[in-house]
Coordinates of C-alpha atoms in Angstrom, one line a residue:
G857 CA 0.0 0.0 0.0
A858 CA 0.9 3.7 -0.1
L859 CA 1.4 3.7 3.7
S860 CA 3.3 1.4 6.0
R861 CA 1.3 -0.4 8.7
D862 CA 2.5 2.0 11.4
A863 CA 1.8 5.1 9.4
G864 CA -1.7 3.8 8.5
F865 CA -2.3 3.2 12.2
V866 CA -1.3 6.8 13.0
V867 CA -3.6 8.1 10.3
T868 CA -6.4 6.0 11.5
L869 CA -6.0 7.3 15.1
G870 CA -6.0 10.8 13.8
A871 CA -9.1 10.2 11.8
V872 CA -10.8 8.7 14.8
M873 CA -10.0 11.6 17.0
L874 CA -11.1 14.1 14.4
N875 CA -14.3 12.2 13.9
A876 CA -14.9 12.2 17.7
V877 CA -14.6 16.0 17.8
F878 CA -17.1 16.5 15.0
S879 CA -19.5 13.8 16.4
A880 CA -19.4 15.5 19.8
S881 CA -20.2 18.9 18.3
A882 CA -23.0 17.5 16.2
Q883 CA -24.5 15.5 19.0
S884 CA -24.4 18.4 21.4
S885 CA -26.2 20.6 18.9
T886 CA -28.7 17.9 18.1
F887 CA -29.7 17.3 21.7
A888 CA -29.8 21.0 22.4
L889 CA -32.3 21.4 19.5
G890 CA -34.2 18.4 20.7
S891 CA -34.5 19.8 24.2
L892 CA -35.6 23.2 22.7
I893 CA -38.3 21.5 20.6
G894 CA -39.5 19.5 23.6
G895 CA -42.1 16.7 23.5
S896 CA -40.7 13.4 22.2
A897 CA -37.9 15.0 20.2
T898 CA -35.1 13.8 22.5
Q899 CA -36.4 10.2 22.5
A900 CA -36.8 10.4 18.7
I901 CA -33.1 11.4 18.3
Q902 CA -32.0 8.5 20.5
T903 CA -34.1 6.1 18.4
G904 CA -32.5 7.5 15.3
N905 CA -29.1 6.8 16.7
G906 CA -30.1 3.2 17.4
L907 CA -31.5 2.8 13.9
I908 CA -28.3 4.0 12.3
G909 CA -26.4 1.5 14.4
C910 CA -28.5 -1.3 13.0
V911 CA -28.1 0.0 9.4
S912 CA -24.3 0.1 9.9
V913 CA -24.4 -3.6 10.9
L914 CA -26.4 -4.5 7.8
L915 CA -23.9 -2.6 5.6
R916 CA -21.0 -4.4 7.3
V917 CA -22.6 -7.8 6.8
A918 CA -23.5 -7.1 3.1
T919 CA -20.0 -5.9 2.3
K920 CA -18.3 -8.8 4.1
L921 CA -20.5 -11.3 2.3
G922 CA -20.2 -9.9 -1.2
L923 CA -16.8 -8.3 -1.5
P924 CA -13.1 -9.0 -0.9
A925 CA -11.5 -7.4 2.2
A926 CA -10.2 -4.1 0.7
P927 CA -13.2 -3.3 -1.6
A928 CA -15.5 -4.2 1.3
M929 CA -13.7 -1.7 3.6
W930 CA -13.9 1.1 1.0
T931 CA -17.6 0.4 0.2
F932 CA -18.5 0.4 3.9
C933 CA -16.6 3.7 4.6
V934 CA -18.1 5.4 1.5
S935 CA -21.6 4.2 2.5
G936 CA -21.1 5.6 6.0
A937 CA -20.0 9.0 4.5
L938 CA -23.1 9.1 2.4
I939 CA -25.3 8.3 5.4
L940 CA -23.6 11.1 7.3
L941 CA -24.2 13.5 4.4
G942 CA -27.9 12.5 4.3
S943 CA -28.2 13.1 8.1
F944 CA -26.8 16.6 7.6
V945 CA -29.3 17.3 4.9
C946 CA -32.1 16.0 7.1
Y947 CA -30.9 18.3 9.9
I948 CA -31.0 21.4 7.6
A949 CA -34.5 20.3 6.5
L950 CA -35.6 20.0 10.1
L951 CA -34.5 23.6 10.8
A952 CA -36.5 24.8 7.8
E953 CA -39.7 23.2 9.0
P954 CA -42.0 26.1 9.8
S955 CA -42.9 25.2 13.4
I956 CA -39.3 24.4 14.3
R957 CA -38.0 27.4 12.5
A958 CA -40.4 29.7 14.4
R959 CA -39.1 28.3 17.8
V960 CA -35.5 28.6 16.8
I961 CA -36.0 32.2 15.6
A962 CA -37.8 33.2 18.7
H963 CA -35.0 31.6 20.8
E964 CA -32.3 33.5 18.9
E965 CA -34.3 36.8 19.2
R966 CA -34.5 36.3 23.0
R967 CA -30.8 35.6 23.1
A968 CA -29.9 38.7 21.0
E969 CA -32.2 40.9 23.2
R970 CA -30.6 39.5 26.3
N971 CA -27.1 40.3 25.0
R972 CA -28.2 43.8 24.1
S973 CA -29.7 44.5 27.5
D974 CA -26.6 43.1 29.2
R975 CA -24.5 45.5 27.3
L976 CA -26.7 48.4 28.2
A977 CA -26.6 47.4 31.8
S978 CA -22.8 47.3 31.8
M979 CA -22.3 50.7 30.1
G980 CA -23.1 52.9 33.1
D981 CA -24.4 55.6 30.8
P982 CA -26.2 58.3 32.8
V983 CA -28.6 58.9 30.0
L984 CA -29.6 55.3 29.6
E985 CA -29.5 52.8 32.5
A986 CA -30.7 49.2 32.7
E987 CA -31.8 47.4 35.8
R988 CA -33.3 43.9 36.5
V989 CA -36.4 43.9 38.6
Y990 CA -37.5 40.6 40.3
E991 CA -40.8 41.7 41.8
E992 CA -44.2 41.2 40.1
G993 CA -47.3 43.2 40.5
E994 CA -49.2 46.2 39.1
G995 CA -46.9 49.0 38.0
Q996 CA -43.8 46.8 38.4
W997 CA -41.7 45.0 35.9
G998 CA -42.1 41.2 35.9
S999 CA -39.3 38.8 36.7
G1000 CA -36.8 38.4 33.9
E1001 CA -37.5 41.8 32.4
Y1002 CA -35.2 44.7 31.9
A1003 CA -36.5 48.2 32.4
C1004 CA -34.4 50.7 30.4
F1005 CA -35.1 54.3 31.4
D1006 CA -34.5 56.8 28.6
E1007 CA -34.0 60.1 30.4
T1008 CA -34.3 62.1 27.2
Y1009 CA -38.0 61.2 26.8
G1010 CA -38.6 60.2 30.4
E1011 CA -40.2 56.9 29.3
P1012 CA -39.3 53.3 30.2
V1013 CA -38.6 50.8 27.5
V1014 CA -39.1 47.1 28.5
A1015 CA -37.3 44.2 26.9
A1016 CA -38.9 40.9 28.1
I1017 CA -36.0 38.4 28.1
S1018 CA -34.9 35.3 29.9
P1019 CA -32.0 35.4 32.3
V1020 CA -28.7 33.8 31.3
V1021 CA -28.6 30.1 32.0
S1022 CA -25.3 28.8 33.3
V1023 CA -23.9 25.3 33.4
G1024 CA -24.3 25.4 37.1
T1025 CA -28.0 26.2 36.8
A1026 CA -28.4 23.3 34.3
L1027 CA -26.7 20.9 36.7
S1028 CA -28.9 22.1 39.6
L1029 CA -31.9 21.2 37.5
A1030 CA -30.7 18.0 35.9
G1031 CA -27.7 16.9 37.8
V1032 CA -29.1 13.5 38.7
E1033 CA -30.0 12.8 35.1
S1034 CA -26.7 14.0 33.8
G1035 CA -24.8 11.9 36.3
C1036 CA -26.9 8.8 35.3
A1037 CA -26.2 9.5 31.6
F1038 CA -22.4 9.6 32.3
S1039 CA -22.5 6.4 34.4
V1040 CA -24.6 4.4 31.9
F1041 CA -22.4 5.1 28.9
F1042 CA -19.2 4.7 31.0
V1043 CA -20.3 1.2 32.0
C1044 CA -21.3 0.4 28.4
L1045 CA -17.9 1.4 26.9
A1046 CA -16.0 -0.1 29.8
S1047 CA -17.7 -3.5 29.1
F1048 CA -18.3 -3.6 25.4
P1049 CA -16.5 -3.9 23.0
G1050 CA -13.3 -3.7 25.0
L1051 CA -13.8 -6.8 27.2
T1052 CA -15.2 -8.9 24.4
T1053 CA -12.4 -8.4 21.9
S1054 CA -10.6 -11.5 23.2
L1055 CA -13.7 -13.8 23.0
Q1056 CA -13.6 -16.6 20.5
S1057 CA -16.5 -18.6 19.1
T1058 CA -16.2 -22.0 20.7
S1059 CA -19.6 -23.8 20.4
W1060 CA -20.9 -22.2 17.1
Q1061 CA -17.5 -22.0 15.3
L1062 CA -18.3 -18.6 13.8
G1063 CA -14.7 -17.4 13.4
S1064 CA -14.5 -13.8 12.2
W1065 CA -18.3 -13.6 12.2
F1066 CA -18.5 -13.8 16.0
P1067 CA -17.6 -10.1 16.6
I1068 CA -20.1 -9.0 14.0
L1069 CA -22.8 -11.2 15.7
L1070 CA -22.0 -9.5 19.1
V1071 CA -22.2 -6.0 17.5
S1072 CA -25.5 -7.0 15.9
C1073 CA -26.9 -8.2 19.2
Y1074 CA -25.9 -5.0 20.9
N1075 CA -27.2 -2.6 18.2
V1076 CA -30.6 -4.4 17.8
A1077 CA -31.1 -4.4 21.6
D1078 CA -29.9 -0.8 21.9
L1079 CA -32.5 0.2 19.2
A1080 CA -35.2 -1.6 21.2
G1081 CA -34.1 0.1 24.4
K1082 CA -34.2 3.6 22.8
W1083 CA -37.6 2.9 21.2
L1084 CA -39.3 1.7 24.4
P1085 CA -39.4 5.1 26.3
G1086 CA -41.8 6.3 23.7
R1087 CA -44.1 3.4 24.5
A1088 CA -43.6 2.8 28.2
R1089 CA -42.0 5.0 30.9
L1090 CA -40.8 2.6 33.6
L1091 CA -38.4 5.1 35.2
T1092 CA -38.7 8.5 36.9
S1093 CA -36.1 10.9 38.1
A1094 CA -36.4 9.2 41.5
T1095 CA -36.0 5.6 40.3
L1096 CA -33.4 6.4 37.6
P1097 CA -30.4 6.2 40.0
C1098 CA -31.4 2.8 41.2
A1099 CA -31.6 1.4 37.6
T1100 CA -28.2 3.1 36.9
L1101 CA -26.6 1.5 39.9
C1102 CA -27.9 -2.0 38.9
H1103 CA -26.5 -1.3 35.4
V1104 CA -22.9 -1.1 36.9
L1105 CA -23.1 -4.9 37.5
Y1106 CA -22.4 -5.4 33.8
I1107 CA -18.7 -4.6 34.4
P1108 CA -17.9 -7.5 36.7
A1109 CA -20.1 -9.7 34.5
F1110 CA -18.1 -8.9 31.4
V1111 CA -14.8 -9.3 33.4
L1112 CA -15.8 -12.8 34.3
L1113 CA -16.9 -13.5 30.7
A1114 CA -13.4 -12.4 29.5
R1115 CA -11.9 -15.0 31.9
P1116 CA -13.6 -18.2 31.0
E1117 CA -11.6 -20.2 33.6
S1118 CA -13.6 -18.3 36.2
I1119 CA -17.0 -19.6 35.1
P1120 CA -18.6 -23.1 35.0
D1121 CA -18.0 -25.2 31.9
A1122 CA -21.8 -25.2 31.2
L1123 CA -21.6 -21.5 30.7
R1124 CA -18.6 -21.4 28.3
A1125 CA -20.8 -21.3 25.2
D1126 CA -21.4 -18.7 22.6
W1127 CA -25.0 -18.0 23.7
L1128 CA -23.8 -16.4 27.0
P1129 CA -21.9 -13.5 25.4
C1130 CA -24.8 -12.9 23.1
V1131 CA -27.3 -12.8 26.0
L1132 CA -25.0 -10.4 28.0
V1133 CA -24.4 -8.1 25.1
S1134 CA -28.1 -8.0 24.3
G1135 CA -28.9 -7.2 27.9
L1136 CA -26.3 -4.5 28.0
G1137 CA -27.7 -3.0 24.7
I1138 CA -31.3 -2.8 25.8
S1139 CA -30.5 -1.5 29.3
T1140 CA -28.1 1.1 28.1
G1141 CA -30.5 2.2 25.4
Y1142 CA -33.5 2.5 27.8
I1143 CA -31.8 4.0 30.8
G1144 CA -29.6 6.3 28.7
C1145 CA -32.6 7.5 26.7
M1146 CA -34.7 8.0 29.9
A1147 CA -31.8 10.0 31.5
L1148 CA -31.7 12.4 28.5
V1149 CA -35.5 12.7 28.2
L1150 CA -36.0 13.3 31.9
G1151 CA -33.1 15.8 31.9
A1152 CA -34.6 17.7 29.0
E1153 CA -38.0 17.9 30.8
R1154 CA -36.3 19.6 33.8
G1155 CA -35.9 22.8 31.9
R1156 CA -38.6 25.4 32.7
T1157 CA -37.8 27.8 29.8
P1158 CA -36.5 27.2 26.2
E1159 CA -33.2 28.6 27.3
E1160 CA -32.9 26.2 30.2
R1161 CA -34.0 23.2 28.1
E1162 CA -31.3 24.1 25.5
V1163 CA -28.5 24.3 28.1
V1164 CA -29.7 21.2 29.9
G1165 CA -29.7 19.3 26.6
M1166 CA -26.1 20.4 25.9
V1167 CA -25.0 19.5 29.5
T1168 CA -26.6 16.0 29.4
S1169 CA -25.1 15.4 26.0
F1170 CA -21.6 16.5 27.3
C1171 CA -22.0 14.0 30.2
L1172 CA -22.9 11.3 27.7
M1173 CA -19.8 12.0 25.6
A1174 CA -17.7 12.2 28.8
G1175 CA -19.0 8.8 29.8
L1176 CA -18.1 7.4 26.4
C1177 CA -14.6 8.8 26.5
S1178 CA -13.8 7.7 30.1
G1179 CA -15.5 4.4 29.6
S1180 CA -13.3 3.7 26.5
I1181 CA -10.2 4.4 28.6
A1182 CA -11.5 2.1 31.4
G1183 CA -12.3 -0.6 28.9
L1184 CA -8.7 -0.4 27.6
L1185 CA -7.3 -0.7 31.2
L1186 CA -9.6 -3.5 32.1
S1187 CA -8.8 -5.5 29.0
H1188 CA -5.1 -5.1 29.7
W1189 CA -5.6 -6.2 33.3
V1190 CA -7.7 -9.2 32.3
L1191 CA -5.2 -10.4 29.6
H1192 CA -2.1 -10.0 31.7
E1193 CA -3.5 -11.2 35.1

């Protein structure tokens, strides 16, 4: 090839890191928009993520079956790029949808007015002063309004805007949900695929198809888990931490799975990894989706919902990143123990 194996590995790592940056930015923007829209938008975004995961598995199976190794890899990558382009087009089309566009425009107008009023308040101009008033009642400015007094004409000008929403405010509203989102995706990446890379098909003799089967089990179960919150809400903000705590048990389960000498002979079969991976997929999909949905619902204003959406999305990405590192360390420990 044009590159040596080591050079190709470096290029691949760089591409993965660059992809992670763009993915994190896109995901943060998407979940912020979903929280701003409200309703079932966040759950729909999660379901879409799960659906694309299943499509990627089908593409991998199709290319592996019908093409040699190198053409299969290029076909899979090009197909993924086309799917990404289609997703971007759909995002632009969503923003152009009249009801969504109206909400986004109103949100941006409130943000612009807030920035304008903040600048007026910081100028200290004796002719034009701005002050925030938090009392409500007749003859008084309502909470969240700025009263700008123009001394030239002696008349007040009111700009009804929402106060600035900080990350601290978002965490005070949805700290539990954000923490649960972090934990769920940390456990997921710490367990799978890191701790399953050393598994070999013993009873079904699947060879190189076994990892694809495991990924298929996870993605299908994950899609089901992300679809279920739209049909049945089994968790609330009060019970979400309990489910998240139980979810942590997947880490020791996968550690035992990666060390077959630690489990009975009757369980050393291919069905056990498939069952565990499917359970991880459906629980991660459901609990993770509920954490994001419940977090988005904590926002009381469009501005709060937007920031909460970005914070919970950041916690999700932080869980994925730290979980990947934990999975690498656990795999190293299991293989060298």
